[in-house]
Tab-separated table of C-alpha atoms in Angstrom:
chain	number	residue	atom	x	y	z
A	1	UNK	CA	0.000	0.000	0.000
A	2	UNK	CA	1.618	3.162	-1.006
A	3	UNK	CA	-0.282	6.947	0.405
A	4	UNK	CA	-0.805	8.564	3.180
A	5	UNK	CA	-3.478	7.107	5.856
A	6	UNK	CA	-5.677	9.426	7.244
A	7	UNK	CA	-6.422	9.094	11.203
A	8	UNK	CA	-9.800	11.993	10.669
A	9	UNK	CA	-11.436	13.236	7.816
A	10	UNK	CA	-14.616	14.887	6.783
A	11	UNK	CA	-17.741	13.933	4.713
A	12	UNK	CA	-18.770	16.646	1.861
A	13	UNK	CA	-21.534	18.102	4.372
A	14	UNK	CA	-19.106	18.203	7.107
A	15	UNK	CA	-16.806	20.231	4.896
A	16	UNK	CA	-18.954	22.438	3.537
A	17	UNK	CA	-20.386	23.112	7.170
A	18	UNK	CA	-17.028	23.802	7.826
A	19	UNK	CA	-16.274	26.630	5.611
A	20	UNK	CA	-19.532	27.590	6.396
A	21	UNK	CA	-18.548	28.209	10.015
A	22	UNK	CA	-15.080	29.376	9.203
A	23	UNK	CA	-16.718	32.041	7.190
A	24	UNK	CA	-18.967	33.620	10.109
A	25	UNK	CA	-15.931	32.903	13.189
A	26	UNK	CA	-13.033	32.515	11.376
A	27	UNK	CA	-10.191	30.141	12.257
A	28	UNK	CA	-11.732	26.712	13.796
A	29	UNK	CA	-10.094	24.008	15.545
A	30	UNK	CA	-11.984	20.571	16.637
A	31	UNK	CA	-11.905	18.779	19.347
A	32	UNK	CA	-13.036	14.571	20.683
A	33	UNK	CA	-12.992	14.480	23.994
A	34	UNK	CA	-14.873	11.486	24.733
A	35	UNK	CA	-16.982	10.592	27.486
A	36	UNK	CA	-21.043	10.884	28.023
A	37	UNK	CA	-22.962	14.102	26.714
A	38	UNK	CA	-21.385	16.450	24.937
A	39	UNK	CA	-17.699	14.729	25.254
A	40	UNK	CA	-18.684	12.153	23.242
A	41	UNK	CA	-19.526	14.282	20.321
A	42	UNK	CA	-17.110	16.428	18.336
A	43	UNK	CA	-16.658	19.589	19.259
A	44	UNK	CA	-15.838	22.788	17.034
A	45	UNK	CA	-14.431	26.410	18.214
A	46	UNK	CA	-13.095	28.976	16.962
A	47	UNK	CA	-9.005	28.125	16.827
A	48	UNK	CA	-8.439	30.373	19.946
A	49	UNK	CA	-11.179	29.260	22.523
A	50	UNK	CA	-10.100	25.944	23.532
A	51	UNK	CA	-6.881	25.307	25.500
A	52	UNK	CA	-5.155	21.972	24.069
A	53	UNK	CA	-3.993	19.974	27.080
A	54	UNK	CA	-0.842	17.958	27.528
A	55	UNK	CA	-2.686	14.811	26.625
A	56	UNK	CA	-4.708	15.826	23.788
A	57	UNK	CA	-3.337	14.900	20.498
A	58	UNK	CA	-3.366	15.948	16.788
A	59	UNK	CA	-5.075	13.687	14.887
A	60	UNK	CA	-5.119	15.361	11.696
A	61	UNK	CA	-6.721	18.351	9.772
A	62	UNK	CA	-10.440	18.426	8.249
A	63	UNK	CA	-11.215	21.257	5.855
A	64	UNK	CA	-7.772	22.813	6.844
A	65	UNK	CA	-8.735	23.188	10.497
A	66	UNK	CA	-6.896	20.987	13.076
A	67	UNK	CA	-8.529	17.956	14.702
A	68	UNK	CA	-7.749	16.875	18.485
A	69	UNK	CA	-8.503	13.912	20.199
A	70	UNK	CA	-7.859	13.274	23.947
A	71	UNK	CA	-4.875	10.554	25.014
A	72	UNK	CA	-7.352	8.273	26.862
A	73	UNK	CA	-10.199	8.325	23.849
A	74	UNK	CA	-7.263	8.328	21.394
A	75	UNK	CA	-6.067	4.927	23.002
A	76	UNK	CA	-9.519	3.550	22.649
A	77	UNK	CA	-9.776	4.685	18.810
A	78	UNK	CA	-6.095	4.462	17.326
A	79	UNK	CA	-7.088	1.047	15.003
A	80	UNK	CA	-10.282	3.504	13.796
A	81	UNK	CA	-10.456	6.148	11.122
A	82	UNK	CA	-12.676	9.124	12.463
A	83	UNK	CA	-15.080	10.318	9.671
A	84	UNK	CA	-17.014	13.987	10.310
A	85	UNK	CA	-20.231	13.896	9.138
A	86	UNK	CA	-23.299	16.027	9.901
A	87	UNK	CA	-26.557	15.412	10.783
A	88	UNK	CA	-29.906	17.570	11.731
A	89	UNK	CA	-30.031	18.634	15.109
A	90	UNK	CA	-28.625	21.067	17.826
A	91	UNK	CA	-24.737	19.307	19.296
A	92	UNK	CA	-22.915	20.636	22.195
A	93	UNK	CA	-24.060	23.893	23.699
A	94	UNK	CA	-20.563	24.909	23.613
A	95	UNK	CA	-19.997	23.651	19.351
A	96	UNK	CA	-20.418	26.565	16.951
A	97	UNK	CA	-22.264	24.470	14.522
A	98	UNK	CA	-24.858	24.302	17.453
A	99	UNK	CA	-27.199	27.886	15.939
A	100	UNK	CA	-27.325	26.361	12.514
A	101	UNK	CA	-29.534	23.239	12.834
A	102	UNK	CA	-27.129	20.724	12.330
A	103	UNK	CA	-24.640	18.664	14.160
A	104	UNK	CA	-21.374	17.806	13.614
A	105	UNK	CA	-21.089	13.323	14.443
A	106	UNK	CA	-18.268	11.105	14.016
A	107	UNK	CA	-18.560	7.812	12.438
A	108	UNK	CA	-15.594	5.315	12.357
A	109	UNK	CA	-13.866	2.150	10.472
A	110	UNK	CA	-11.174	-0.346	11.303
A	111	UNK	CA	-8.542	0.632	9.605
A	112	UNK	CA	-7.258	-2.381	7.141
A	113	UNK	CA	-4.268	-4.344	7.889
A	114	UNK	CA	-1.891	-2.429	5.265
A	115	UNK	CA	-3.299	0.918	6.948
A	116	UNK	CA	-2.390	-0.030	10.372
A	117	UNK	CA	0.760	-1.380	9.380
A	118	UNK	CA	1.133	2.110	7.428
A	119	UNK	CA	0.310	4.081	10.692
A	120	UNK	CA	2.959	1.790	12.205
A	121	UNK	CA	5.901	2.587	10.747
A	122	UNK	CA	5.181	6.296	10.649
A	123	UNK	CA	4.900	6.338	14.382
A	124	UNK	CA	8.120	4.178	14.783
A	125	UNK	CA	9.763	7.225	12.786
């Protein structure tokens, strides 16, 4: 297998939703927190309202803004590929997406033996 492996990325809606909301706040940054409530949902802010912690981890970028995950949810996800999607609905009261009717979800899939292996040897790096 030859290509980068993504760890995040974003359906169409999600991306569009995300230029959508980059438009109106500007920078964005994402964050999956895990957890019950909101924490299990991701959560989107503008790049300069969330403090990173020591733990929390770059998964990737979706629409050119920067995904987190948190270390404990990130050891219960790292053999899944977290897809973005949106669906009707209000998300987290603290999400920007939350005023426009929609709600950012993620959706996941085993990454295949040749990804994993992939993802494996870049981390070994």
């Amino acid at each position: 297998m030859t290509g980068e492996v993504l760890r995040v990325t974003a359906t169409d809606a999600a991306l569009a939703l995300i230029d959508r909301l980059a438009a109106k706040h500007g920078p964005l940054m994402f964050h999956q927190s895990g957890g019950c409530c909101d924490g299990s949902a991701p959560m989107c802010y503008g790049r300069d309202e969330f403090i990173v912690g020591d733990y929390d981890r770059l998964l990737g970028h979706i629409g050119g803004m920067p995904f987190y995950i948190s270390g404990p949810q990130f050891e219960y996800w790292q053999h899944t590929q977290l897809i973005i999607d949106v669906v009707p609905g209000r998300g987290g009261m603290f999400s920007l997406e939350g005023p426009e009717g929609l709600r950012f979800l993620t959706r996941s899939r085993l990454f295949t033996d040749e990804e994993w292996a992939v993802l494996e040897a870049e981390e070994a790096k």
